[in-house]
Structures are given as C-alpha cells and as structure tokens.
Coordinates of C-alpha atoms in Angstrom, one line a residue:
X10 CA 56.8 83.4 135.5
X11 CA 58.8 85.4 132.9
X12 CA 59.1 88.5 135.0
X13 CA 60.6 86.6 138.0
X14 CA 63.4 85.1 135.9
X15 CA 64.0 88.0 133.5
X16 CA 67.5 89.5 133.9
X17 CA 67.8 93.2 134.5
X18 CA 70.6 95.4 136.1
X19 CA 70.3 95.0 139.9
X20 CA 71.9 96.7 142.9
X21 CA 75.6 95.8 143.1
X22 CA 77.8 94.4 144.5
X23 CA 76.2 90.9 144.5
X24 CA 77.4 87.6 143.1
X25 CA 76.9 87.1 139.4
X26 CA 73.8 85.1 138.9
X27 CA 72.9 83.0 135.8
X28 CA 69.2 84.0 135.4
X29 CA 67.2 81.4 133.5
X30 CA 65.6 82.8 130.3
X31 CA 61.9 83.4 130.6
X32 CA 59.2 81.5 128.8
X33 CA 57.8 83.6 126.0
X34 CA 54.7 85.5 127.3
X35 CA 51.5 84.3 125.7
X36 CA 49.2 86.9 124.1
X37 CA 46.7 88.4 126.5
X38 CA 43.0 88.0 126.1
X39 CA 42.7 91.5 124.9
X40 CA 44.7 90.6 121.8
X41 CA 42.2 87.9 120.9
X42 CA 39.8 88.7 118.0
X43 CA 36.1 89.1 118.7
X44 CA 33.9 86.2 118.3
X45 CA 33.1 85.3 114.7
X46 CA 30.1 87.1 113.2
X47 CA 28.2 83.8 112.7
X48 CA 28.5 82.9 116.4
X49 CA 27.4 86.3 117.5
X50 CA 24.4 86.2 115.2
X51 CA 23.4 82.7 116.3
X52 CA 23.2 83.9 119.9
X53 CA 21.3 87.0 118.9
X54 CA 18.8 84.9 116.9
X55 CA 18.1 82.5 119.7
X56 CA 17.6 85.3 122.2
X57 CA 15.5 87.4 119.8
X58 CA 16.1 90.4 122.0
X59 CA 16.9 94.0 121.2
X60 CA 19.2 94.0 124.2
X61 CA 21.8 92.1 122.2
X62 CA 22.3 95.2 120.1
X63 CA 23.6 97.0 123.1
X64 CA 26.6 94.7 123.5
X65 CA 28.9 97.2 121.7
X66 CA 29.8 98.6 125.2
X67 CA 31.4 95.3 126.2
X68 CA 35.0 94.9 125.1
X69 CA 35.5 91.5 123.4
X70 CA 32.7 89.7 125.1
X71 CA 33.9 86.3 123.8
X72 CA 36.8 86.3 126.3
X73 CA 36.2 86.3 130.0
X74 CA 39.3 88.2 131.1
X75 CA 38.2 91.2 129.1
X76 CA 35.7 91.9 131.8
X77 CA 38.5 93.1 134.1
X78 CA 38.1 96.8 135.0
X79 CA 40.5 98.6 132.6
X80 CA 40.8 101.4 135.2
X81 CA 42.4 99.1 137.8
X82 CA 46.2 99.2 137.9
X83 CA 47.8 95.9 137.2
X84 CA 50.2 94.5 139.8
X85 CA 54.0 94.3 139.2
X86 CA 54.5 90.9 137.6
X87 CA 57.8 90.1 139.1
X88 CA 56.6 90.4 142.6
X89 CA 53.2 88.8 141.7
X90 CA 55.1 85.7 140.5
X91 CA 56.9 85.6 143.8
X92 CA 53.6 85.9 145.7
X93 CA 52.3 82.9 143.9
X94 CA 55.1 80.9 145.6
X95 CA 55.3 82.4 149.1
X96 CA 51.8 83.7 149.9
X97 CA 50.3 80.3 150.5
X98 CA 50.0 77.7 153.2
X99 CA 52.5 75.9 155.5
X100 CA 52.8 72.9 153.1
X101 CA 52.2 74.6 149.7
X102 CA 54.7 77.4 150.0
X103 CA 57.7 77.2 147.7
X104 CA 60.7 79.2 148.9
X105 CA 62.4 81.5 146.4
X106 CA 65.9 80.6 145.2
X107 CA 68.7 83.2 145.2
X108 CA 68.0 84.3 141.6
X109 CA 64.4 84.9 142.3
X110 CA 64.9 86.5 145.7
X111 CA 67.5 89.0 144.5
X112 CA 65.3 89.9 141.5
X113 CA 62.2 90.5 143.7
X114 CA 63.9 92.6 146.3
X115 CA 65.7 94.7 143.7
X116 CA 62.4 95.3 142.1
X117 CA 60.8 96.4 145.4
X118 CA 63.8 98.7 146.2
X119 CA 63.6 100.4 142.7
X120 CA 59.9 100.8 143.1
X121 CA 60.0 102.3 146.5
X122 CA 62.7 104.7 145.4
X123 CA 60.4 105.9 142.6
X124 CA 62.4 104.4 139.7
X125 CA 59.5 102.3 138.4
X126 CA 56.3 103.8 137.0
X127 CA 52.8 102.7 136.2
X128 CA 52.3 98.9 136.1
X129 CA 56.0 98.3 136.8
X130 CA 55.5 100.0 140.3
X131 CA 55.0 97.6 143.2
X132 CA 51.6 98.4 144.9
X133 CA 51.1 98.9 148.6
X134 CA 48.9 95.8 148.6
X135 CA 51.8 93.8 147.1
X136 CA 54.2 95.1 149.6
X137 CA 51.9 94.3 152.4
X138 CA 51.1 90.7 151.2
X139 CA 54.7 89.9 150.3
X140 CA 56.4 91.0 153.6
X141 CA 53.6 89.7 155.8
X142 CA 54.1 86.3 154.1
X143 CA 57.8 86.4 154.6
X144 CA 57.3 87.2 158.3
X145 CA 54.7 84.5 158.9
X146 CA 57.0 81.9 157.2
X147 CA 59.9 83.0 159.5
X148 CA 57.8 82.9 162.6
X149 CA 55.4 80.0 162.2
X150 CA 56.0 77.8 159.2
X151 CA 57.7 74.3 159.3
X152 CA 61.3 74.2 158.3
X153 CA 60.8 73.1 154.6
X154 CA 58.7 76.2 153.9
X155 CA 60.6 78.7 156.0
X156 CA 63.2 81.0 154.3
X157 CA 65.6 79.4 151.9
X158 CA 69.3 80.1 152.0
X159 CA 68.8 82.2 148.9
X160 CA 66.0 84.3 150.5
X161 CA 68.1 84.8 153.6
X162 CA 71.1 85.9 151.6
X163 CA 69.1 88.3 149.5
X164 CA 67.3 89.8 152.5
X165 CA 70.6 90.2 154.4
X166 CA 72.0 92.2 151.5
X167 CA 68.9 94.3 150.7
X168 CA 67.3 95.0 154.1
X169 CA 69.8 97.8 155.1
X170 CA 68.8 99.6 151.9
X171 CA 65.1 98.8 152.1
X172 CA 64.7 99.8 155.8
X173 CA 65.7 103.4 154.9
X174 CA 63.1 103.9 152.2
X175 CA 60.1 101.6 153.0
X176 CA 57.1 103.1 154.6
X177 CA 56.8 102.5 158.4
X178 CA 53.8 100.2 157.9
X179 CA 55.8 97.9 155.6
X180 CA 58.8 97.9 158.0
X181 CA 56.4 96.8 160.7
X182 CA 55.0 94.0 158.6
X183 CA 58.5 92.8 157.7
X184 CA 59.9 92.9 161.3
X185 CA 57.1 93.5 163.8
X186 CA 59.1 92.7 166.9
X187 CA 62.6 93.7 165.7
X188 CA 63.6 90.0 165.8
X189 CA 63.8 88.9 162.2
X190 CA 65.9 91.1 160.0
X191 CA 68.9 91.6 162.2
X192 CA 69.5 95.3 161.3
X193 CA 68.4 97.4 164.2
X194 CA 65.2 99.3 163.7
X195 CA 62.7 100.2 166.4
X196 CA 59.9 101.0 163.9
X197 CA 58.2 97.6 164.1
X198 CA 57.7 97.4 167.8
X199 CA 56.6 101.0 168.1
X200 CA 54.2 101.1 165.1
X201 CA 50.5 101.5 166.0
X202 CA 48.9 103.0 162.9
X203 CA 46.9 106.1 162.5
X204 CA 43.3 106.3 163.7
X205 CA 41.1 103.8 165.4
X206 CA 40.6 101.5 162.4
X207 CA 44.3 101.2 161.7
X208 CA 45.2 100.7 165.3
X209 CA 42.7 97.8 165.5
X210 CA 44.1 96.3 162.4
X211 CA 47.7 96.6 163.6
X212 CA 46.8 94.9 166.9
X213 CA 45.2 92.0 165.0
X214 CA 48.2 91.8 162.7
X215 CA 50.7 91.3 165.5
X216 CA 48.8 88.1 166.4
X217 CA 48.6 87.0 162.7
X218 CA 52.2 87.7 161.9
X219 CA 53.2 85.4 164.8
X220 CA 51.1 82.6 163.3
X221 CA 48.2 83.1 165.7
X222 CA 44.4 83.4 165.3
X223 CA 41.7 85.9 166.2
X224 CA 38.3 85.8 167.9
X225 CA 35.0 86.2 166.1
X226 CA 34.4 89.8 167.3
X227 CA 38.0 90.8 166.6
X228 CA 37.7 89.7 162.9
X229 CA 34.4 91.4 162.5
X230 CA 35.6 94.6 164.0
X231 CA 38.6 94.8 161.6
X232 CA 36.4 94.1 158.6
X233 CA 33.7 96.6 159.5
X234 CA 36.2 99.3 160.4
X235 CA 38.7 99.1 157.6
X236 CA 36.8 98.0 154.5
X237 CA 35.7 100.9 152.3
X238 CA 31.9 101.3 151.9
X239 CA 31.9 102.6 148.3
X240 CA 31.8 106.3 149.2
X241 CA 34.6 108.8 148.4
X242 CA 35.2 109.7 152.0
X243 CA 35.7 106.1 153.1
X244 CA 38.2 104.9 150.6
X245 CA 41.0 102.8 152.0
X246 CA 44.3 104.8 152.6
X247 CA 47.6 103.6 151.2
X248 CA 48.7 102.4 154.6
X249 CA 45.4 100.6 155.3
X250 CA 45.6 99.0 151.9
X251 CA 49.0 97.4 152.7
X252 CA 47.8 96.4 156.2
X253 CA 44.5 95.0 154.9
X254 CA 46.4 93.0 152.3
X255 CA 48.6 91.6 155.0
X256 CA 45.6 90.8 157.1
X257 CA 43.7 88.9 154.4
X258 CA 46.7 86.9 153.1
X259 CA 47.9 86.2 156.7
X260 CA 44.6 84.7 157.7
X261 CA 44.7 82.4 154.7
X262 CA 48.3 81.4 155.3
X263 CA 47.6 80.6 159.0
X264 CA 44.6 78.5 157.9
X265 CA 41.4 80.1 159.1
X266 CA 39.6 78.7 162.1
X267 CA 35.8 78.1 162.2
X268 CA 35.3 81.2 164.3
X269 CA 37.3 83.3 161.8
X270 CA 35.3 82.0 158.9
X271 CA 32.0 82.7 160.6
X272 CA 33.1 86.3 161.1
X273 CA 34.0 86.7 157.4
X274 CA 30.7 85.0 156.4
X275 CA 28.4 87.1 158.5
X276 CA 30.1 90.5 158.8
X277 CA 28.2 92.1 155.9
X278 CA 24.8 90.5 156.1
X279 CA 23.0 93.7 156.8
X280 CA 25.2 96.2 154.9
X281 CA 22.1 97.3 152.9
X282 CA 19.6 96.4 155.5
X283 CA 17.7 93.2 156.3
X284 CA 17.5 90.7 153.5
X285 CA 14.1 90.7 151.7
X286 CA 12.0 87.5 152.1
X287 CA 10.6 85.9 149.0
X288 CA 7.2 84.2 149.1
X289 CA 8.4 80.9 147.6
X290 CA 8.0 77.4 148.9
X291 CA 11.7 76.5 148.2
X292 CA 14.8 78.5 147.5
X293 CA 18.3 77.2 146.6
X294 CA 21.2 79.6 147.0
X295 CA 24.0 78.7 144.5
X296 CA 27.6 79.6 145.6
X297 CA 29.8 79.1 142.6
X298 CA 33.5 80.2 143.0
X299 CA 33.5 83.9 142.2
X300 CA 36.6 83.7 140.0
X301 CA 34.9 81.6 137.4
X302 CA 35.8 78.8 135.0
X303 CA 38.8 79.1 132.7
X304 CA 38.5 75.7 130.9
X305 CA 35.2 73.9 131.1
X306 CA 31.5 74.5 130.5
X307 CA 29.9 76.3 133.4
X308 CA 26.3 75.0 133.7
X309 CA 24.7 76.5 136.8
X310 CA 22.8 79.3 135.0
X311 CA 21.1 76.8 132.8
X312 CA 20.5 74.4 135.7
X313 CA 18.7 77.2 137.5
X314 CA 16.4 77.7 134.5
X315 CA 15.6 73.9 134.5
X316 CA 14.9 73.6 138.3
X317 CA 12.7 76.7 138.3
X318 CA 10.3 74.9 135.9
X319 CA 9.1 72.6 138.7
X320 CA 9.1 75.1 141.6
X321 CA 12.6 74.9 142.8
X322 CA 13.5 78.6 142.9
X323 CA 17.2 79.4 142.5
X324 CA 19.2 82.5 143.5
X325 CA 22.7 82.9 141.9
X326 CA 25.2 85.4 143.1
X327 CA 28.7 86.4 142.0
X328 CA 30.7 89.1 140.2
X329 CA 31.6 90.1 136.6
X330 CA 35.3 89.3 137.0
X331 CA 37.4 88.1 139.9
X332 CA 41.1 87.1 140.4
X333 CA 43.0 85.0 140.6
X334 CA 41.5 83.0 137.7
X335 CA 39.4 85.7 136.0
X336 CA 37.3 83.0 134.4
X337 CA 33.7 82.8 133.0
X338 CA 31.0 83.8 135.4
X339 CA 27.2 83.8 135.3
X340 CA 27.3 87.6 135.3
X341 CA 29.3 87.7 132.1
X342 CA 26.9 85.3 130.4
X343 CA 23.8 87.2 131.5
X344 CA 25.4 90.5 130.5
X345 CA 26.3 89.2 127.1
X346 CA 22.7 87.9 126.6
X347 CA 21.2 91.3 127.5
X348 CA 20.0 90.6 131.0
X349 CA 20.0 93.3 133.7
X350 CA 23.0 92.4 136.0
X351 CA 22.4 95.4 138.3
X352 CA 19.4 94.0 140.2
X353 CA 18.8 95.0 143.8
X354 CA 17.8 92.3 146.3
X355 CA 14.3 93.5 146.2
X356 CA 14.2 93.3 142.4
X357 CA 15.6 89.7 142.6
X358 CA 12.9 88.9 145.1
X359 CA 10.2 89.9 142.6
X360 CA 11.7 87.7 139.9
X361 CA 11.9 84.7 142.3
X362 CA 8.2 85.2 143.1
X363 CA 7.2 85.5 139.4
X364 CA 5.7 82.2 138.4
X365 CA 7.0 82.7 134.8
X366 CA 10.6 83.1 136.1
X367 CA 11.5 81.6 139.4
X368 CA 15.2 82.3 139.5
X369 CA 17.5 85.4 139.7
X370 CA 21.1 86.6 139.8
X371 CA 22.5 89.2 142.1
X372 CA 25.9 90.8 141.7
X373 CA 28.0 91.4 144.8
X374 CA 28.4 94.9 143.4
X375 CA 24.7 95.6 144.3
X376 CA 24.4 93.4 147.5
X377 CA 27.7 93.9 149.3
X378 CA 29.6 96.9 147.9
X379 CA 32.2 96.8 150.6
X380 CA 33.4 93.4 149.5
X381 CA 33.1 94.2 145.8
X382 CA 35.4 97.2 146.3
X383 CA 38.2 94.7 147.2
X384 CA 38.5 93.1 143.8
X385 CA 41.4 95.2 142.8
X386 CA 43.2 94.5 146.1
X387 CA 42.5 90.8 145.7
X388 CA 44.2 90.8 142.3
X389 CA 47.3 92.3 144.0
X390 CA 47.5 89.8 146.9
X391 CA 47.4 87.0 144.2
X392 CA 46.2 84.1 146.4
X393 CA 42.6 83.6 147.5
X394 CA 41.7 85.3 150.8
X395 CA 39.2 83.8 153.4
X396 CA 36.5 85.8 151.6
X397 CA 36.8 83.3 148.6
X398 CA 35.3 80.7 150.9
X399 CA 32.7 82.7 152.8
X400 CA 31.3 84.7 149.9
X401 CA 29.8 81.5 148.5
X402 CA 27.6 81.0 151.6
X403 CA 25.3 84.0 151.4
X404 CA 21.6 84.5 151.8
X405 CA 21.0 87.8 150.0
X406 CA 17.3 87.0 149.7
X407 CA 15.5 84.8 152.2
X408 CA 12.5 82.6 151.6
X409 CA 9.3 81.9 153.5
X410 CA 9.6 78.2 152.6
X411 CA 12.5 75.8 152.8
X412 CA 16.0 77.1 152.0
X413 CA 19.1 75.2 150.8
X414 CA 22.7 76.3 149.9
X415 CA 24.9 74.6 147.3
X416 CA 28.6 75.6 147.1
X417 CA 31.6 74.4 145.1
X418 CA 35.0 73.7 146.5
X419 CA 38.4 72.3 145.3
X420 CA 40.9 72.1 148.2
X421 CA 40.4 69.3 150.7
X422 CA 39.2 70.3 154.1
X423 CA 37.1 73.2 152.9
X424 CA 34.0 71.0 152.5
X425 CA 33.6 70.7 156.2
X426 CA 34.1 74.5 156.7
X427 CA 31.5 75.3 154.1
X428 CA 29.0 72.9 155.6
X429 CA 29.7 74.4 159.0
X430 CA 28.8 77.8 157.6
X431 CA 25.6 76.5 156.0
X432 CA 24.5 75.0 159.3
X433 CA 25.2 78.4 160.9
X434 CA 22.9 80.0 158.3
X435 CA 20.1 77.7 159.5
X436 CA 19.2 76.3 156.1
X437 CA 17.2 73.1 155.8
X438 CA 19.7 71.5 153.4
X439 CA 23.3 72.1 152.5
X440 CA 25.5 70.6 149.8
X441 CA 29.1 71.0 148.7
X442 CA 30.3 69.7 145.3
X443 CA 33.7 69.2 144.0
X444 CA 32.9 69.9 140.4
X445 CA 35.3 70.6 137.6
X446 CA 37.7 73.5 138.4
X447 CA 36.2 73.5 141.9
X448 CA 32.9 74.8 140.5
X449 CA 29.5 73.2 140.8
X450 CA 29.4 71.3 137.5
X451 CA 29.5 67.6 138.0
X452 CA 30.8 65.7 135.0
X453 CA 29.9 62.6 133.0
X454 CA 33.5 62.0 132.3
X455 CA 35.1 59.1 134.1
X456 CA 38.0 59.8 136.5
X457 CA 41.4 59.4 135.0
X458 CA 43.6 56.7 136.6
X459 CA 46.3 59.4 136.7
X460 CA 44.1 61.9 138.5
X461 CA 45.7 63.8 141.3
X462 CA 45.3 62.6 144.9
X463 CA 42.6 64.0 147.1
X464 CA 38.8 63.9 146.8
X465 CA 37.7 63.1 143.2
X466 CA 35.6 65.3 141.0
X467 CA 31.9 64.7 141.5
X468 CA 32.4 64.2 145.3
X469 CA 29.4 65.5 147.2
X470 CA 28.8 66.0 150.9
X471 CA 26.0 67.6 152.8
X472 CA 23.0 67.4 155.1
X473 CA 19.2 67.6 154.8
X474 CA 16.5 68.1 157.4
X475 CA 14.2 65.3 158.3
X476 CA 11.0 67.3 158.8
X477 CA 9.2 70.3 157.3
X478 CA 10.0 72.8 160.0
X479 CA 10.2 76.4 158.8
X480 CA 13.5 78.3 158.8
X481 CA 12.4 80.4 161.8
X482 CA 12.4 77.3 164.0
X483 CA 15.4 75.4 162.8
X484 CA 17.1 75.1 166.2
X485 CA 17.1 71.5 167.3
X486 CA 16.0 70.1 163.9
X487 CA 17.4 66.7 163.2
X488 CA 19.5 66.4 160.0
X489 CA 20.6 63.5 157.9
X490 CA 24.3 63.8 156.8
X491 CA 25.6 62.2 153.6
X492 CA 28.6 62.0 151.3
X493 CA 28.9 60.3 148.0
X494 CA 30.8 60.3 144.7
X495 CA 28.4 60.6 141.8
X496 CA 29.2 58.2 139.0
X497 CA 27.1 59.4 136.1
X498 CA 27.4 56.0 134.4
X499 CA 25.3 54.5 137.2
X500 CA 22.4 56.6 136.0
X501 CA 22.5 55.8 132.4
X502 CA 24.8 58.6 131.2
X503 CA 27.5 57.7 128.6
X504 CA 31.0 58.9 129.3
X505 CA 31.8 62.1 127.3
X506 CA 34.6 64.5 127.4
X507 CA 33.8 67.8 129.1
X508 CA 33.0 70.6 126.7
X509 CA 35.8 73.1 126.5
X510 CA 35.1 76.8 126.6
X511 CA 38.6 78.2 127.3
X512 CA 37.4 81.5 128.7
X513 CA 35.0 82.1 125.8
X514 CA 31.8 83.5 127.2
X515 CA 30.0 83.1 123.9
X516 CA 31.0 79.5 123.6
X517 CA 29.7 78.7 127.0
X518 CA 26.4 80.4 126.1
X519 CA 26.2 78.5 122.8
X520 CA 26.6 75.2 124.6
X521 CA 23.9 76.0 127.2
X522 CA 21.4 77.4 124.7
X523 CA 21.8 74.4 122.4
X524 CA 21.2 72.1 125.4
X525 CA 18.1 74.0 126.4
X526 CA 16.8 73.7 122.8
X527 CA 16.9 70.0 123.4
X528 CA 20.2 69.3 121.5
X529 CA 21.5 66.1 123.0
X530 CA 25.2 65.9 123.9
X531 CA 27.7 66.5 126.7
X532 CA 26.3 69.9 127.7
X533 CA 22.7 68.6 127.8
X534 CA 23.8 65.6 130.0
X535 CA 25.6 67.9 132.4
X536 CA 22.6 70.2 132.9
X537 CA 20.3 67.2 133.5
X538 CA 22.8 65.5 135.8
X539 CA 23.4 68.6 137.9
X540 CA 19.7 69.6 138.1
X541 CA 18.5 66.1 139.0
X542 CA 21.3 65.2 141.4
X543 CA 21.0 68.5 143.3
X544 CA 17.2 67.9 143.6
X545 CA 17.8 64.4 145.0
X546 CA 20.7 65.2 147.4
X547 CA 18.9 68.3 148.9
X548 CA 15.8 66.1 149.5
X549 CA 13.6 68.1 147.2
X550 CA 9.9 67.1 146.9
X551 CA 9.5 64.7 144.0
X552 CA 13.2 63.8 143.8
X553 CA 13.3 61.0 146.3
X554 CA 14.0 58.6 143.4
X555 CA 17.1 59.6 141.3
X556 CA 15.7 58.3 138.0
X557 CA 12.5 60.3 138.5
X558 CA 14.5 63.4 139.4
X559 CA 16.6 63.1 136.2
X560 CA 13.6 62.5 134.1
X561 CA 11.9 65.6 135.5
X562 CA 14.9 67.7 134.5
X563 CA 14.9 66.2 131.0
X564 CA 11.2 67.0 130.6
X565 CA 11.8 70.6 131.6
X566 CA 14.3 70.9 128.8
X567 CA 12.6 68.9 126.1
X568 CA 9.3 70.7 126.6
X569 CA 11.0 74.0 125.9
X570 CA 10.0 75.4 129.3
X571 CA 13.6 75.8 130.6
X572 CA 14.5 77.9 127.5
X573 CA 11.3 80.0 128.0
X574 CA 12.3 80.6 131.6
X575 CA 15.8 81.9 130.6
X576 CA 14.5 84.1 127.8
X577 CA 11.8 85.4 130.1
X578 CA 14.3 86.3 132.7
X579 CA 16.4 88.2 130.2
X580 CA 13.3 90.2 129.3
X581 CA 11.8 90.8 132.7
X582 CA 15.1 91.6 134.4
X583 CA 15.2 94.7 132.4
X584 CA 11.6 95.7 133.3
X585 CA 11.4 94.7 137.0
X586 CA 10.6 97.7 139.3

C-alpha cells in the first residue's frame, strides 16, 4: 500500500506525522515481456489453427492483467488502499490510523478541488464507496471496527473543508441524517436525487447506510432502474455512479440476506429475452469466480472438454477480466487459442447440441450487458459486491434434460447462500466447491498443518434429486443433501504440488493441453479428479461408483477424444451461425 503511506504535502495546520516509507512498487504486468517464442509456437502447433495468427491484437497474452480495458481509468491508489481496509464486513474491517486517514482525506480534498488529474483523481465511485463505508461503520458496526481515534481526528479536521466542495450526493452519503460529522449541514436529510431512478436509489441507501436490509422487489427495482443497458442514452450519471457504488458496497458490508441475493441473482434473467433451451439430456452450468486465478492452474475449461465426451454437456460463463484479482479466466484462454468469445446464447445452444462438441462458453458481455458494464465501477469500489456471488449461479441456456449448477466459493457461509440460489433456480443437482483460490479446481495436494482456519480446500457441499423428474416439474422433488472433503489420496492419486501459473495465460494453456494429450502429472490428475468427482457428486448416470467415474474421465483423455472436443470447439465456435 505504497500510496497510502507515501508522504506528500498536506493541508496545514495538522500535527507532524512520521509517515512510514512505502514498499517499492513491483513492476506491473504490462512491463512483463511477451511469452517466449518457443512457448507461443508450441501452443500454435498443438492447435493447428489459423486463428492463432490473429493474436497480434491481444496485448501481452501471456499475462492475465493485460486483458484489462486500457480505456478504463484507473482508481486513485491512495484511496483504493484505504477502501481495502474499510469497505468490508463488520469483523474484517481494519480502521485507518491517523497517518492513513489524514493522507486519504487530504487526497480527496485535493481531488475534489481539481488539483489532481487523470489517474490521480479520485473517482465518483471511490467517493461513494469510501464515504458510504465510513457511515455504515459509524452507524452499525461493532466497536472494534468503528472509527478509530485517528479517523475521528482526521475527519474532525477535514470535514469543514470537504463539506464546502463535495457534491451534495457525497455529503448525503457521509452524513445522511446530519448526525455523524458534527458540522451543521442540512444537505444529507434533504437530499433526494434527480429523477425517479436516483430517488429510488437514495431511498434504499437511507436504509443501507443505517445498517439495514431491503426487500426483494426493492433491490430488483434499484438494479433495473439504475444500471446502464449499454446504450449511449442510458449511461450512468456521475451522481448515480457514486450512489450505485455506495449501494453495492453497502449491501456487502451489511452482509446480504437471502432475499437480497435472490434479487441480484434473478434481476437480469430476461435482459435479452427468454433463455434458449438446448436439446441435451444433461447440462452442467459452471460458475467459476469471475475474477479468475492469479496463482494456480485453472482446470475447468479442460474438465468441460472431458465431461462432454460421455454426454455431460457443460456451459461455462464469465468475463475477460474482472477486479479485484484480475486473474486468469476461461475467456482469456479461449481467446488466446483462437476461439470465438462473442457467442450469443443461441449460438452456444447450437454448440451444446452438436454431438462433436457438447460444451460452450458465454461471456457476460453478450448475455448480460448491464452487468458487464459495471466492471469499471467494480474496480473502483475495490471489494467484491453481492454480484460476485450471484453471477456464478446463472442459467444463460436451459436444457430439456436434467440441469445442475457447480459454483466455487472461498469465504465461509457463502456455500449455503449459493446452494439456496441453486435450489431457487430449480435445478436437479447443485454443488459448491472450495477449490484453490476459491475456484472450482480441487487439488491433489494434502492440506498443510499450518493452513488457515475455516473450511478446507476440497470441501464440497450440495444436493441431488432422487428421481428423474424434468425441470418443469421440480416442485416437491425430494433431494439428497451431502457434504464432504475430497481427499484425493483415497482414490489413488499421489500428492503433488499444485502447478503454478502466476497469471500466465499461456502457461495455463500449456498445462491443460499437455494433460489432454495424455501427459501424466499434476495437471492431468486435477482434470481427472475434478471431472470424475463432479460426475459422482452430482449423481450423473454411470458415476455412481467413484472409481468408475474417474476411470471414465481418464479414458476420455487417453483416447484423445477430449483434445478433439476442445480443438473442435475452437474451430466450430468461429463458424456457428
């Protein structure tokens, strides 16, 4: 957090502060060299596709963070570092000390007065998220995570200056009922917003800023009214951007209720019309965390190719790049390998129905443009909003046969929320996995004795139906609930360290392609483990016995069929009508 500790001249008079020197900033991903020519050629040779030649448009495809839209303005780093500390939950928040608080508020004051330009300027979304967080902490958090003495001293000093120059919407967020800051200002209690959408949002925020919760219809109304729909005439205004950032971060800080999560999950189901229905006997929707992996091998794309070999169709969905991690995603890998990552739901349906393919990937950009338009704002609020949970539980294409949803999670408690949303979707089977980095990849590595508290990696929980009833008649269907910790050693896997990719898209691809070529090792084992265990836990036909399920996955790889499926997808995704 160099920016938060870096010393610069600040408004005087204030006590002399000894600012700690910052840690040297590491080089950004954009400074890394391109992947070595040998690596690039090996990927090209395996794919044997002319589409690889078109990769010149991708800036540094070896490093996942280079997929960030270069047109998006970066947030002010000083305030972003502070948001990392204060824009989180009642027990996770870390109050700022005096040094940090003075630095942050001085940065905000300079920015609002127009003294900071470009990426040094504090965005409206940052202002909204920061001041909403401070208000919620003052109104509703337990004493250890309320304002520190240093924060109170800094705000006492700076607020008389800030209240004169901050936009009315930010003053409202900072002191909605004229009861926090001490300096008299009637802006907060009188603020209502401009237009129907902002007025609805302000009304909801008054409840959120007091630590309260909203009803299902109230959340859906806000989301549908305020979110931009991708057209020029419906872009979010500067005021709405600040208020929406406050809304999203406030909901997460107050810990979303089930009804609020349902509203987020279902609000945009029909944005582009009813979901198409694929004529397949079984369809698994994969909900990987949209912000990707930064360290370890991400296996789901290759698992989908394996499972499609024996009739378990798979639909993956996500984005090209997402904060806060900005890690490797399936879209990055497919784009680098030359696949079409702009498929519509109808085109994905055709690939799912194609007996030579049987899996597909859909970008949020094509399926839910309103939510995709929030990526820039999500970078500026820093912490994951409720959308980070609910976007994993989507049915962008439906199936005539049985449906299942698999989603990854990390933080304890969200496994039950995700399973609740899956049941609400009416699927036959649902599974949540605490894989590495909160993704879906179970590991063959044994848990370290020094591992952090909480649920262990490879923890799985879910439900599966006990009959063959179709989706249209799921009401009243009995389900079997289960939870388990998968110990790969119990199924004949040797302990191996997890393959590292460290944001390298090409490295992740190399590991996956080598495994699909039958090269034994850690990546091969993880693909087999994740394919076979998902088949078994979801209650898939032919996977009642775990050993048989794992052997079926191995055969799909060793026969070369899984690699053929992947290469066929890359080819046909560019020709599908």
